Coordinates of C-alpha atoms in Angstrom, one line a residue:
M1 CA -91.6 27.7 77.9
D2 CA -94.7 28.1 75.8
M3 CA -95.3 24.4 74.6
T4 CA -97.0 25.7 71.6
R5 CA -93.9 27.0 70.2
S6 CA -91.9 24.0 70.8
P7 CA -92.8 22.1 67.5
L8 CA -91.8 25.2 65.5
L9 CA -88.4 25.4 67.0
L10 CA -87.9 21.7 66.5
V11 CA -88.7 22.2 62.9
L12 CA -86.1 25.0 62.5
F13 CA -83.5 23.0 64.2
F14 CA -84.0 20.2 61.9
M15 CA -84.1 22.6 58.9
H16 CA -80.9 23.8 60.0
Q17 CA -79.3 20.6 60.8
S18 CA -80.4 19.3 57.5
S19 CA -79.0 22.3 55.6
A20 CA -75.7 21.8 57.5
D21 CA -75.4 18.4 56.2
S22 CA -76.0 19.6 52.5
N23 CA -74.0 22.2 50.5
C24 CA -75.7 25.1 52.0
L25 CA -73.4 27.2 53.9
W26 CA -76.0 29.7 55.3
P27 CA -79.8 28.9 55.1
S28 CA -82.3 31.7 55.5
D29 CA -85.4 31.7 57.5
D30 CA -87.6 30.8 54.6
G31 CA -85.6 27.7 53.9
R32 CA -83.6 28.9 51.0
C33 CA -79.9 28.8 51.1
T34 CA -78.3 32.3 50.9
D35 CA -74.7 30.9 50.4
C36 CA -73.5 27.5 49.1
K37 CA -70.3 25.7 49.1
R38 CA -68.0 26.4 46.3
G39 CA -69.1 24.4 43.2
W40 CA -72.7 24.4 44.1
H41 CA -75.7 26.5 43.5
G42 CA -79.4 26.9 43.5
D43 CA -82.1 27.7 46.3
S44 CA -81.0 24.5 48.1
C45 CA -77.5 24.4 46.8
N46 CA -78.2 21.2 45.1
Y47 CA -77.0 21.9 41.8
K48 CA -73.2 21.7 40.7
C49 CA -71.7 24.7 39.0
F50 CA -71.1 24.3 35.3
G51 CA -67.4 23.8 34.1
F52 CA -64.2 24.6 36.0
C53 CA -64.7 27.5 38.1
D54 CA -62.1 29.7 39.9
V55 CA -62.2 30.2 43.6
G56 CA -65.0 32.5 43.3
G57 CA -67.3 29.6 42.4
C58 CA -70.6 30.5 40.2
D59 CA -73.6 32.6 40.2
S60 CA -76.2 31.0 42.6
D61 CA -78.9 31.4 40.2
T62 CA -77.4 30.5 36.7
G63 CA -74.7 28.2 37.8
R64 CA -72.3 30.2 35.6
C65 CA -68.6 30.6 36.5
I66 CA -67.8 34.0 38.0
Q67 CA -64.2 33.3 36.6
C68 CA -62.7 30.3 35.1
G69 CA -60.1 28.3 36.8
A70 CA -56.5 28.0 35.6
G71 CA -56.3 26.2 32.3
Y72 CA -59.9 26.8 31.1
H73 CA -62.0 29.3 29.1
A74 CA -65.3 29.6 27.4
T75 CA -68.8 30.8 28.7
N76 CA -69.0 27.6 31.1
C77 CA -65.3 27.3 31.5
T78 CA -65.1 23.8 29.9
E79 CA -62.7 24.4 27.3
T80 CA -59.0 24.1 27.7
C81 CA -56.6 26.8 27.3
P82 CA -54.0 26.4 24.3
P83 CA -51.4 23.7 25.2
N84 CA -48.5 26.3 24.5
C85 CA -49.4 29.1 26.7
R86 CA -46.9 30.0 29.2
Y87 CA -47.3 28.5 32.7
S88 CA -46.7 31.3 35.5
H89 CA -48.8 29.9 38.3
G90 CA -48.6 26.2 39.0
D91 CA -48.8 23.6 36.2
K92 CA -51.8 25.5 34.1
P93 CA -52.0 28.6 32.1
Y94 CA -54.5 31.4 32.0
C95 CA -56.2 32.4 28.9
N96 CA -58.8 34.9 27.9
R97 CA -62.3 33.5 28.6
E98 CA -64.0 34.9 25.5
T99 CA -61.2 34.3 22.9
G100 CA -58.9 31.7 24.2
N101 CA -55.9 33.7 23.7
C102 CA -53.0 33.1 26.1
L103 CA -52.7 36.0 28.8
E104 CA -49.1 35.5 29.7
N105 CA -47.2 35.0 26.6
C106 CA -46.0 31.7 25.2
Q107 CA -43.7 28.8 26.2
G108 CA -40.4 28.7 24.6
G109 CA -40.2 28.2 20.9
W110 CA -43.7 29.5 20.1
W111 CA -45.5 32.7 19.2
G112 CA -49.0 33.9 18.2
K113 CA -52.1 34.9 20.3
K114 CA -52.9 31.3 21.0
C115 CA -49.2 30.2 20.8
E116 CA -50.1 28.1 17.9
N117 CA -47.0 29.0 15.8
K118 CA -43.4 27.6 16.2
C119 CA -40.5 29.9 16.1
S120 CA -38.4 29.6 13.0
G121 CA -35.7 26.9 13.1
G122 CA -33.3 29.6 12.1
C123 CA -33.8 31.5 15.6
E124 CA -30.7 31.5 17.9
D125 CA -31.7 29.2 20.8
N126 CA -35.1 28.8 19.2
S127 CA -36.2 31.9 20.9
C128 CA -38.6 34.6 19.5
Y129 CA -41.1 37.3 20.4
F130 CA -44.6 35.9 21.0
W131 CA -46.2 38.8 19.1
D132 CA -44.7 38.6 15.8
G133 CA -42.4 35.7 15.8
S134 CA -39.3 37.8 15.1
C135 CA -36.0 36.0 16.6
A136 CA -35.3 37.5 20.0
R137 CA -31.5 36.6 19.8
G138 CA -30.7 36.9 16.1
C139 CA -30.3 34.1 13.4
R140 CA -28.1 31.0 13.5
N141 CA -25.5 30.8 10.9
G142 CA -26.9 30.2 7.6
W143 CA -30.2 31.8 8.1
A144 CA -31.5 35.4 7.6
G145 CA -34.8 37.6 7.7
D146 CA -36.8 38.9 10.5
S147 CA -37.9 35.7 11.5
C148 CA -34.7 33.8 10.3
D149 CA -36.7 31.5 8.1
T150 CA -34.7 32.3 4.8
R151 CA -31.5 30.3 4.0
C152 CA -28.3 32.2 3.2
P153 CA -27.2 31.6 -0.4
G154 CA -25.4 28.1 -0.5
G155 CA -22.2 29.5 -1.8
C156 CA -21.7 31.8 1.1
H157 CA -18.3 31.2 3.0
G158 CA -18.9 30.2 6.6
D159 CA -22.8 30.1 5.7
T160 CA -22.9 33.8 6.7
C161 CA -25.0 36.6 5.2
E162 CA -26.6 39.9 6.0
Q163 CA -29.6 39.1 8.2
Y164 CA -31.7 41.8 6.6
G165 CA -32.0 43.4 3.1
S166 CA -30.8 41.3 0.1
H167 CA -28.8 38.8 2.4
K168 CA -25.4 39.4 0.7
C169 CA -22.7 37.1 1.8
T170 CA -20.5 38.6 4.5
Q171 CA -17.5 36.5 4.7
G172 CA -16.9 36.1 0.8
C173 CA -17.7 33.1 -1.2
K174 CA -16.8 29.3 -1.2
H175 CA -14.3 28.0 -3.7
G176 CA -15.5 28.0 -7.4
V177 CA -18.3 30.7 -7.0
H178 CA -18.4 34.3 -6.9
G179 CA -21.0 37.5 -6.9
H180 CA -22.7 39.3 -4.1
H181 CA -24.8 36.2 -3.3
C182 CA -22.0 33.7 -4.3
N183 CA -24.3 32.0 -7.0
K184 CA -22.3 32.4 -10.2
Q185 CA -19.9 29.6 -11.1
C186 CA -16.3 30.6 -11.8
N187 CA -15.2 30.3 -15.4
R188 CA -13.9 26.8 -16.1
H189 CA -10.8 28.4 -17.6
C190 CA -9.6 30.0 -14.3
R191 CA -6.9 28.0 -13.0
D192 CA -8.0 25.7 -10.1
Q193 CA -11.7 27.4 -10.5
D194 CA -10.5 30.1 -8.2
C195 CA -12.0 33.7 -8.8
F196 CA -13.6 36.6 -7.1
Y197 CA -15.4 39.6 -8.1
D198 CA -13.5 43.0 -8.2
H199 CA -16.0 45.6 -7.6
S200 CA -13.6 48.4 -8.6
M201 CA -12.9 46.8 -12.0
K202 CA -16.5 45.5 -12.4
S203 CA -15.2 42.2 -13.5
T204 CA -14.6 38.7 -12.4
V205 CA -10.9 38.1 -11.7
C206 CA -9.2 34.6 -11.9
R207 CA -7.0 34.6 -8.7
Q208 CA -4.6 32.2 -10.0
G209 CA -4.5 33.0 -13.7
C210 CA -5.7 31.1 -16.5
V211 CA -5.3 27.4 -17.8
D212 CA -3.0 27.3 -20.8
G213 CA -4.6 28.8 -23.8
W214 CA -6.6 31.5 -22.2
M215 CA -6.2 35.0 -21.1
S216 CA -8.0 38.3 -19.8
L217 CA -9.0 39.0 -16.2
D218 CA -11.9 36.5 -16.4
C219 CA -9.9 34.1 -18.7
K220 CA -12.7 34.2 -21.3
L221 CA -10.4 35.2 -24.1
K222 CA -8.2 32.5 -26.0
C223 CA -4.4 33.0 -26.5
P224 CA -3.7 34.4 -30.0
G225 CA -2.8 32.5 -32.9
N226 CA -0.4 29.4 -32.2
C227 CA 0.1 30.4 -28.6
E228 CA -0.1 27.3 -26.4
A229 CA 0.1 29.5 -23.2
C230 CA 0.2 33.3 -22.8
S231 CA 0.3 36.1 -20.2
Q232 CA -3.1 36.6 -18.6
E233 CA -2.8 40.4 -18.9
T234 CA -1.0 41.2 -22.1
G235 CA -1.6 38.0 -24.1
E236 CA 2.1 37.7 -24.9
C237 CA 2.9 34.2 -25.9
S238 CA 5.0 32.3 -23.3
R239 CA 4.8 28.7 -25.1
C240 CA 4.2 28.1 -28.6
K241 CA 2.2 25.1 -30.1
Q242 CA 4.4 22.3 -31.6
G243 CA 5.7 23.4 -34.9
Y244 CA 6.0 27.1 -34.1
W245 CA 8.3 29.6 -32.8
G246 CA 8.9 33.3 -32.3
S247 CA 7.6 36.0 -29.7
D248 CA 4.0 35.7 -31.2
C249 CA 4.6 31.9 -32.3
T250 CA 3.9 32.7 -35.9
R251 CA 7.0 31.2 -37.3
T252 CA 7.1 27.5 -38.3
C253 CA 10.1 25.2 -37.2
S254 CA 12.4 23.8 -39.6
A255 CA 11.0 20.7 -41.5
T256 CA 14.1 18.7 -40.5
C257 CA 13.6 19.3 -36.8
F258 CA 12.6 16.0 -35.0
N259 CA 8.8 16.0 -34.8
K260 CA 8.9 19.6 -36.3
T261 CA 9.6 20.7 -32.7
C262 CA 12.0 23.7 -31.7
D263 CA 12.5 26.3 -29.0
R264 CA 11.2 29.9 -28.9
D265 CA 14.4 31.0 -30.9
G266 CA 13.9 28.5 -33.7
R267 CA 16.6 26.0 -32.6
C268 CA 15.7 22.4 -33.1
R269 CA 15.6 20.3 -30.0
S270 CA 16.8 17.6 -32.1
C271 CA 17.2 16.7 -35.8
Q272 CA 15.7 14.1 -38.2
L273 CA 18.3 11.4 -39.0
G274 CA 20.7 12.6 -41.5
Y275 CA 20.7 16.2 -40.5
H276 CA 22.5 18.5 -38.1
G277 CA 22.9 22.1 -36.9
D278 CA 21.0 24.4 -35.1
N279 CA 18.0 24.4 -37.3
C280 CA 19.0 21.1 -38.7
E281 CA 19.7 22.7 -42.0
N282 CA 22.8 20.7 -42.9
R283 CA 22.8 17.1 -44.0
C284 CA 25.3 14.4 -42.6
G285 CA 27.9 12.7 -44.9
T286 CA 27.0 9.7 -47.0
A287 CA 28.5 7.4 -44.7
C288 CA 26.5 8.3 -41.6
D289 CA 23.1 7.2 -40.7
G290 CA 23.2 10.0 -38.0
C291 CA 25.6 12.6 -37.1
L292 CA 26.5 14.9 -34.2
E293 CA 24.6 18.2 -33.9
T294 CA 27.4 20.5 -33.8
H295 CA 28.8 23.7 -35.4
E296 CA 32.0 21.6 -36.4
P297 CA 32.1 19.8 -39.5
C298 CA 29.9 16.7 -39.6
R299 CA 31.1 13.7 -37.6
C300 CA 29.3 10.4 -37.3
K301 CA 27.5 9.6 -33.9
D302 CA 29.6 7.4 -31.6
K303 CA 26.9 4.7 -31.8
C304 CA 24.8 4.0 -34.6
D305 CA 21.0 4.2 -34.1
V306 CA 20.4 1.7 -36.7
T307 CA 23.4 0.6 -38.9
C308 CA 26.3 2.4 -40.4
L309 CA 25.9 3.2 -44.0
P310 CA 27.5 1.8 -46.3
I311 CA 29.7 -0.1 -43.8
T312 CA 28.1 -2.9 -41.4
H313 CA 30.0 -3.7 -38.3
D314 CA 29.1 -6.6 -35.8
S315 CA 29.5 -4.3 -32.9
R316 CA 26.9 -1.9 -34.6
E317 CA 29.5 0.8 -33.9
C318 CA 30.4 3.7 -36.3
P319 CA 33.9 3.8 -37.6
D320 CA 36.5 5.4 -35.3
E321 CA 36.7 9.3 -35.5
D322 CA 40.1 8.9 -37.3
D323 CA 38.4 6.7 -39.9
V324 CA 35.8 9.2 -40.9
N325 CA 36.6 12.4 -42.8
T326 CA 34.8 15.8 -42.5
S327 CA 32.6 14.9 -45.3
G328 CA 31.3 11.6 -43.5
S329 CA 33.1 9.2 -46.1
Y330 CA 34.9 6.1 -44.7
R331 CA 38.5 5.8 -45.1
P332 CA 40.1 2.5 -44.8
G333 CA 42.7 1.2 -42.4
D334 CA 46.0 -0.4 -43.0
E335 CA 44.8 -3.7 -42.3
T336 CA 42.2 -3.5 -44.9
L337 CA 44.8 -2.4 -47.5
V338 CA 46.7 -5.7 -46.6
V339 CA 43.6 -7.9 -47.2
V340 CA 42.8 -6.1 -50.4
T341 CA 46.4 -6.5 -51.7
V342 CA 46.5 -10.2 -50.9
V343 CA 43.2 -10.9 -52.7
V344 CA 44.4 -8.8 -55.8
F345 CA 47.6 -10.7 -55.8
S346 CA 45.8 -14.1 -55.8
L347 CA 43.6 -13.2 -58.7
N348 CA 46.7 -12.2 -60.8
L349 CA 48.5 -15.6 -60.1
K350 CA 45.4 -17.7 -61.2
Q351 CA 45.3 -15.8 -64.6

């Protein structure tokens, strides 16, 4: 062997050995490294690559990542991808290096280019399309709109309404309200505040009729005159105010009716003291404080309400029927005649 070449071979050996111990995978004859370990660059592979590079490493001259690793983007792959990007490979997402936009859609419940927007709380299962946020499985009860972000009107029965359009209630209204959107109060004169809108009649209809004193389909008209209650449809009186009678409640009860109260046919329900008859038009006899209200000739009541006139009894009972004539006058009994005779006789003796 030419001994003059030995030192050169020895130097080359040590250079190769030195490169093997460094980050160089394949050194060249001129001492430069042609291939570095992943994560290193430079002529001698003595500079770390910038940022978080993918398996392809970085450019050997600039140190710039050829491609960013999962979870990173930007020029030097130093910025993290948006947190709500979908993970399809391992535990980190992939996003566009230049824009940072998520490349594999969003995690559940999010939408947008960077998955920065939450799906509407009205979406069924909190599920929406990542490109526009519209609900993928429709709306939950009580919500409407493409993104289910509009509440159904509060008066909708079952909290259900049309998802699109004007959001009309689809199962009718809750108690006490009516209208397409169930946002109109039933008239307070509707019985039990129960009403609905009849589209064929173009009117609100009180389902259970009107409270006393009101009439018409929507119970907005008063019953006529002295009616206390009337037919919802026709307005015909079914009960008169106190003091009135007749089909239209225009006639007044007799002044001698007790409390001026009578039936629809004008008959007094009871009479004032001292009167009797259907209309309390007949006076009782002078001996009666009150009398039987019959068609027969006047008779005193069995029990006096106050006292019998003009006779007073300890038992507070009226005279027996046999002692009262048809005019109401008192007829003395035999025992009374005896007492009267004795008194008269005694007076004559003293004279």
